[in-house]
Amino acid sequence: MEAFRKTTIDINLPEYKIKVYEDTSLLATYPIRIGQNKKKYIKMGDRLTDLKTKQGIGQIIGYRKNPDFYNPETGKQFFVTRRDDDKTTLMPQIPWIVTEIDGVRNGQLIHPTTNPNSLGKAYSNGCIGVKESDAWRIYYHCPIGTEINIRYDLKVIDDSGTEFLLNDIYKLGV
């Protein structure tokens, strides 16, 4: 139980990675997809929406078990998806992780994608997408209350200690 209290999530958007820590020890790193660098009309919000994944500090506040699936652009419910391998399957019933960032519940979820080819890209409507298997791992390691830091750092250091500059996907010049 003590390990859960020390678990944190760190997401560096231009790195397309989610890292799960227990105290200062890195437990796992998973590839992600993030929000697109554009605005689009979303019927579910009935407004023009900035699709960038929001930065900030927050926490996991809940889970959507057995989620329903709606096209955010049209508001219509759907039950199947066409995967990267061109197969059509039912939507996976993997819990979606509900976040609150900087005190705002803006619908920015951490959830599985049935299209892993979208990982490493700015592809979503603002949510953080992970592989289906990784979604289960995050769900089991990160209980409600887990702290989340979503940041936008272009300068990173690789495993060999070399600093390099990431692509400025949102053109923030940070």
PDB file of C-alpha atoms in Angstrom:
ATOM      1  CA  MET A   1       0.000   0.000   0.000  1.00  0.00           C
ATOM      2  CA  GLU A   2       2.865   2.375   0.776  1.00  0.00           C
ATOM      3  CA  ALA A   3       4.194   1.935  -2.780  1.00  0.00           C
ATOM      4  CA  PHE A   4       0.893   3.238  -4.188  1.00  0.00           C
ATOM      5  CA  ARG A   5       1.209   6.436  -2.141  1.00  0.00           C
ATOM      6  CA  LYS A   6       4.605   7.065  -3.725  1.00  0.00           C
ATOM      7  CA  THR A   7       3.542   6.394  -7.325  1.00  0.00           C
ATOM      8  CA  THR A   8       3.632   9.308  -9.801  1.00  0.00           C
ATOM      9  CA  ILE A   9       3.124   9.746 -13.528  1.00  0.00           C
ATOM     10  CA  ASP A  10       5.354  12.010 -15.620  1.00  0.00           C
ATOM     11  CA  ILE A  11       4.397  12.846 -19.205  1.00  0.00           C
ATOM     12  CA  ASN A  12       6.641  14.893 -21.495  1.00  0.00           C
ATOM     13  CA  LEU A  13       4.430  15.693 -24.488  1.00  0.00           C
ATOM     14  CA  PRO A  14       7.095  16.283 -27.187  1.00  0.00           C
ATOM     15  CA  GLU A  15       8.847  13.095 -26.074  1.00  0.00           C
ATOM     16  CA  TYR A  16       5.629  11.062 -26.560  1.00  0.00           C
ATOM     17  CA  LYS A  17       6.275   9.113 -23.354  1.00  0.00           C
ATOM     18  CA  ILE A  18       4.475   8.395 -20.121  1.00  0.00           C
ATOM     19  CA  LYS A  19       6.729   7.369 -17.236  1.00  0.00           C
ATOM     20  CA  VAL A  20       5.504   5.719 -14.053  1.00  0.00           C
ATOM     21  CA  TYR A  21       7.641   6.186 -10.947  1.00  0.00           C
ATOM     22  CA  GLU A  22       7.556   4.672  -7.487  1.00  0.00           C
ATOM     23  CA  ASP A  23       9.316   7.265  -5.363  1.00  0.00           C
ATOM     24  CA  THR A  24      12.356   8.087  -7.526  1.00  0.00           C
ATOM     25  CA  SER A  25      12.586   4.662  -9.205  1.00  0.00           C
ATOM     26  CA  LEU A  26      11.338   4.437 -12.776  1.00  0.00           C
ATOM     27  CA  LEU A  27       8.900   1.489 -12.977  1.00  0.00           C
ATOM     28  CA  ALA A  28       7.986   1.762 -16.644  1.00  0.00           C
ATOM     29  CA  THR A  29       8.018   3.938 -19.752  1.00  0.00           C
ATOM     30  CA  TYR A  30       5.278   3.655 -22.365  1.00  0.00           C
ATOM     31  CA  PRO A  31       4.873   5.301 -25.783  1.00  0.00           C
ATOM     32  CA  ILE A  32       1.884   7.631 -26.129  1.00  0.00           C
ATOM     33  CA  ARG A  33      -0.056   9.670 -28.629  1.00  0.00           C
ATOM     34  CA  ILE A  34      -1.150  13.177 -27.719  1.00  0.00           C
ATOM     35  CA  GLY A  35      -3.533  15.874 -28.900  1.00  0.00           C
ATOM     36  CA  GLN A  36      -3.264  17.384 -32.347  1.00  0.00           C
ATOM     37  CA  ASN A  37      -1.877  20.868 -32.905  1.00  0.00           C
ATOM     38  CA  LYS A  38      -5.109  22.338 -34.226  1.00  0.00           C
ATOM     39  CA  LYS A  39      -8.588  23.483 -33.344  1.00  0.00           C
ATOM     40  CA  LYS A  40     -11.699  21.654 -34.470  1.00  0.00           C
ATOM     41  CA  TYR A  41     -15.438  21.879 -33.888  1.00  0.00           C
ATOM     42  CA  ILE A  42     -16.441  19.143 -31.449  1.00  0.00           C
ATOM     43  CA  LYS A  43     -20.188  18.486 -31.303  1.00  0.00           C
ATOM     44  CA  MET A  44     -19.972  16.906 -27.845  1.00  0.00           C
ATOM     45  CA  GLY A  45     -18.719  20.238 -26.470  1.00  0.00           C
ATOM     46  CA  ASP A  46     -20.660  22.271 -29.049  1.00  0.00           C
ATOM     47  CA  ARG A  47     -17.695  24.555 -29.670  1.00  0.00           C
ATOM     48  CA  LEU A  48     -14.417  25.027 -31.484  1.00  0.00           C
ATOM     49  CA  THR A  49     -11.933  23.118 -29.333  1.00  0.00           C
ATOM     50  CA  ASP A  50      -8.153  23.357 -28.996  1.00  0.00           C
ATOM     51  CA  LEU A  51      -7.043  19.737 -29.375  1.00  0.00           C
ATOM     52  CA  LYS A  52      -3.594  20.148 -27.791  1.00  0.00           C
ATOM     53  CA  THR A  53      -3.048  18.017 -24.687  1.00  0.00           C
ATOM     54  CA  LYS A  54      -3.056  20.410 -21.734  1.00  0.00           C
ATOM     55  CA  GLN A  55       0.018  20.777 -19.536  1.00  0.00           C
ATOM     56  CA  GLY A  56      -0.092  21.008 -15.779  1.00  0.00           C
ATOM     57  CA  ILE A  57      -0.022  19.150 -12.512  1.00  0.00           C
ATOM     58  CA  GLY A  58      -2.879  17.067 -11.229  1.00  0.00           C
ATOM     59  CA  GLN A  59      -3.991  13.609 -10.306  1.00  0.00           C
ATOM     60  CA  ILE A  60      -6.044  10.582 -11.220  1.00  0.00           C
ATOM     61  CA  ILE A  61      -9.571  11.202  -9.949  1.00  0.00           C
ATOM     62  CA  GLY A  62     -11.407   8.163 -11.272  1.00  0.00           C
ATOM     63  CA  TYR A  63     -11.837   5.410 -13.816  1.00  0.00           C
ATOM     64  CA  ARG A  64     -14.395   4.831 -16.527  1.00  0.00           C
ATOM     65  CA  LYS A  65     -14.953   1.112 -16.391  1.00  0.00           C
ATOM     66  CA  ASN A  66     -16.884  -0.369 -19.314  1.00  0.00           C
ATOM     67  CA  PRO A  67     -16.733   2.939 -21.211  1.00  0.00           C
ATOM     68  CA  ASP A  68     -19.195   3.985 -23.889  1.00  0.00           C
ATOM     69  CA  PHE A  69     -17.673   5.273 -27.113  1.00  0.00           C
ATOM     70  CA  TYR A  70     -18.829   8.389 -28.937  1.00  0.00           C
ATOM     71  CA  ASN A  71     -17.388  10.165 -31.928  1.00  0.00           C
ATOM     72  CA  PRO A  72     -16.538  13.586 -30.429  1.00  0.00           C
ATOM     73  CA  GLU A  73     -17.068  15.305 -33.771  1.00  0.00           C
ATOM     74  CA  THR A  74     -20.553  13.941 -34.420  1.00  0.00           C
ATOM     75  CA  GLY A  75     -21.690  12.864 -30.954  1.00  0.00           C
ATOM     76  CA  LYS A  76     -22.801   9.476 -32.356  1.00  0.00           C
ATOM     77  CA  GLN A  77     -22.154   6.331 -30.346  1.00  0.00           C
ATOM     78  CA  PHE A  78     -20.078   3.542 -31.893  1.00  0.00           C
ATOM     79  CA  PHE A  79     -19.223  -0.006 -30.857  1.00  0.00           C
ATOM     80  CA  VAL A  80     -16.525  -1.182 -33.312  1.00  0.00           C
ATOM     81  CA  THR A  81     -13.221   0.132 -34.581  1.00  0.00           C
ATOM     82  CA  ARG A  82     -10.971  -0.469 -37.558  1.00  0.00           C
ATOM     83  CA  ARG A  83      -7.553  -1.322 -36.185  1.00  0.00           C
ATOM     84  CA  ASP A  84      -4.140  -0.650 -37.704  1.00  0.00           C
ATOM     85  CA  ASP A  85      -4.069  -4.259 -38.953  1.00  0.00           C
ATOM     86  CA  ASP A  86      -7.274  -3.440 -40.913  1.00  0.00           C
ATOM     87  CA  LYS A  87      -9.406  -5.757 -38.773  1.00  0.00           C
ATOM     88  CA  THR A  88     -12.707  -4.514 -37.394  1.00  0.00           C
ATOM     89  CA  THR A  89     -13.213  -5.387 -33.721  1.00  0.00           C
ATOM     90  CA  LEU A  90     -15.431  -4.448 -30.816  1.00  0.00           C
ATOM     91  CA  MET A  91     -14.087  -1.562 -28.754  1.00  0.00           C
ATOM     92  CA  PRO A  92     -11.924  -2.776 -25.858  1.00  0.00           C
ATOM     93  CA  GLN A  93     -13.482  -2.667 -22.405  1.00  0.00           C
ATOM     94  CA  ILE A  94     -10.341  -1.432 -20.651  1.00  0.00           C
ATOM     95  CA  PRO A  95     -10.817   1.193 -17.922  1.00  0.00           C
ATOM     96  CA  TRP A  96     -10.108   4.761 -18.981  1.00  0.00           C
ATOM     97  CA  ILE A  97      -8.184   6.863 -16.461  1.00  0.00           C
ATOM     98  CA  VAL A  98      -9.879  10.155 -15.570  1.00  0.00           C
ATOM     99  CA  THR A  99      -7.595  13.077 -14.726  1.00  0.00           C
ATOM    100  CA  GLU A 100      -7.889  16.497 -13.168  1.00  0.00           C
ATOM    101  CA  ILE A 101      -5.124  18.870 -14.252  1.00  0.00           C
ATOM    102  CA  ASP A 102      -4.586  22.189 -12.472  1.00  0.00           C
ATOM    103  CA  GLY A 103      -7.976  21.760 -10.802  1.00  0.00           C
ATOM    104  CA  VAL A 104      -9.809  21.340 -14.121  1.00  0.00           C
ATOM    105  CA  ARG A 105     -11.638  18.234 -15.294  1.00  0.00           C
ATOM    106  CA  ASN A 106     -11.437  18.901 -19.005  1.00  0.00           C
ATOM    107  CA  GLY A 107     -12.034  15.383 -20.298  1.00  0.00           C
ATOM    108  CA  GLN A 108      -8.330  14.741 -20.849  1.00  0.00           C
ATOM    109  CA  LEU A 109      -8.198  10.993 -20.254  1.00  0.00           C
ATOM    110  CA  ILE A 110      -5.464   8.391 -20.376  1.00  0.00           C
ATOM    111  CA  HIS A 111      -6.924   5.540 -22.397  1.00  0.00           C
ATOM    112  CA  PRO A 112      -6.075   2.704 -24.762  1.00  0.00           C
ATOM    113  CA  THR A 113      -5.947   3.067 -28.492  1.00  0.00           C
ATOM    114  CA  THR A 114      -6.726   0.215 -30.865  1.00  0.00           C
ATOM    115  CA  ASN A 115      -4.408   1.896 -33.361  1.00  0.00           C
ATOM    116  CA  PRO A 116      -0.856   1.657 -31.995  1.00  0.00           C
ATOM    117  CA  ASN A 117       0.499   3.165 -35.241  1.00  0.00           C
ATOM    118  CA  SER A 118      -0.763   6.499 -33.870  1.00  0.00           C
ATOM    119  CA  LEU A 119       1.642   6.298 -30.909  1.00  0.00           C
ATOM    120  CA  GLY A 120       4.486   8.798 -31.146  1.00  0.00           C
ATOM    121  CA  LYS A 121       2.222  11.258 -32.959  1.00  0.00           C
ATOM    122  CA  ALA A 122      -0.015  14.247 -32.227  1.00  0.00           C
ATOM    123  CA  TYR A 123      -3.139  12.376 -33.293  1.00  0.00           C
ATOM    124  CA  SER A 124      -5.842  12.561 -30.621  1.00  0.00           C
ATOM    125  CA  ASN A 125      -8.506  15.074 -29.622  1.00  0.00           C
ATOM    126  CA  GLY A 126      -6.488  15.950 -26.505  1.00  0.00           C
ATOM    127  CA  CYS A 127      -6.430  12.653 -24.635  1.00  0.00           C
ATOM    128  CA  ILE A 128      -3.303  10.627 -23.961  1.00  0.00           C
ATOM    129  CA  GLY A 129      -3.467   7.335 -25.836  1.00  0.00           C
ATOM    130  CA  VAL A 130      -1.489   4.211 -24.931  1.00  0.00           C
ATOM    131  CA  LYS A 131      -1.327   0.612 -26.141  1.00  0.00           C
ATOM    132  CA  GLU A 132      -4.105  -1.579 -24.777  1.00  0.00           C
ATOM    133  CA  SER A 133      -1.656  -3.681 -22.738  1.00  0.00           C
ATOM    134  CA  ASP A 134      -0.001  -0.538 -21.336  1.00  0.00           C
ATOM    135  CA  ALA A 135      -3.394   0.868 -20.310  1.00  0.00           C
ATOM    136  CA  TRP A 136      -3.917  -2.183 -18.102  1.00  0.00           C
ATOM    137  CA  ARG A 137      -0.461  -1.784 -16.540  1.00  0.00           C
ATOM    138  CA  ILE A 138      -1.011   1.910 -15.791  1.00  0.00           C
ATOM    139  CA  TYR A 139      -4.449   1.128 -14.348  1.00  0.00           C
ATOM    140  CA  TYR A 140      -3.012  -1.480 -11.972  1.00  0.00           C
ATOM    141  CA  HIS A 141       0.020   0.598 -10.887  1.00  0.00           C
ATOM    142  CA  CYS A 142      -1.663   4.001 -10.535  1.00  0.00           C
ATOM    143  CA  PRO A 143      -4.600   4.234  -8.128  1.00  0.00           C
ATOM    144  CA  ILE A 144      -6.941   7.170  -7.665  1.00  0.00           C
ATOM    145  CA  GLY A 145      -4.918  10.022  -6.186  1.00  0.00           C
ATOM    146  CA  THR A 146      -1.765   9.260  -8.202  1.00  0.00           C
ATOM    147  CA  GLU A 147      -0.038  12.555  -9.023  1.00  0.00           C
ATOM    148  CA  ILE A 148       0.408  13.462 -12.694  1.00  0.00           C
ATOM    149  CA  ASN A 149       2.812  15.977 -14.190  1.00  0.00           C
ATOM    150  CA  ILE A 150       2.167  16.810 -17.850  1.00  0.00           C
ATOM    151  CA  ARG A 151       4.958  18.973 -19.206  1.00  0.00           C
ATOM    152  CA  TYR A 152       6.419  20.295 -22.440  1.00  0.00           C
ATOM    153  CA  ASP A 153      10.220  20.100 -22.220  1.00  0.00           C
ATOM    154  CA  LEU A 154      12.073  20.185 -25.514  1.00  0.00           C
ATOM    155  CA  LYS A 155      15.536  19.586 -24.000  1.00  0.00           C
ATOM    156  CA  VAL A 156      15.979  16.028 -22.789  1.00  0.00           C
ATOM    157  CA  ILE A 157      18.887  13.805 -21.820  1.00  0.00           C
ATOM    158  CA  ASP A 158      19.096  10.316 -23.285  1.00  0.00           C
ATOM    159  CA  ASP A 159      20.295   7.189 -21.468  1.00  0.00           C
ATOM    160  CA  SER A 160      23.918   7.914 -22.385  1.00  0.00           C
ATOM    161  CA  GLY A 161      23.746  11.392 -20.801  1.00  0.00           C
ATOM    162  CA  THR A 162      23.646  13.305 -24.087  1.00  0.00           C
ATOM    163  CA  GLU A 163      21.327  16.315 -24.225  1.00  0.00           C
ATOM    164  CA  PHE A 164      19.262  16.792 -27.359  1.00  0.00           C
ATOM    165  CA  LEU A 165      16.376  18.908 -28.576  1.00  0.00           C
ATOM    166  CA  LEU A 166      12.974  17.424 -29.403  1.00  0.00           C
ATOM    167  CA  ASN A 167      10.674  18.571 -32.198  1.00  0.00           C
ATOM    168  CA  ASP A 168       8.492  21.528 -31.087  1.00  0.00           C
ATOM    169  CA  ILE A 169       5.203  19.878 -32.095  1.00  0.00           C
ATOM    170  CA  TYR A 170       2.968  22.615 -30.652  1.00  0.00           C
ATOM    171  CA  LYS A 171       5.273  25.443 -31.806  1.00  0.00           C
ATOM    172  CA  LEU A 172       5.567  26.756 -28.244  1.00  0.00           C
ATOM    173  CA  GLY A 173       9.298  27.500 -28.463  1.00  0.00           C
ATOM    174  CA  VAL A 174       9.733  26.397 -24.853  1.00  0.00           C
TER     175      VAL A 174
END
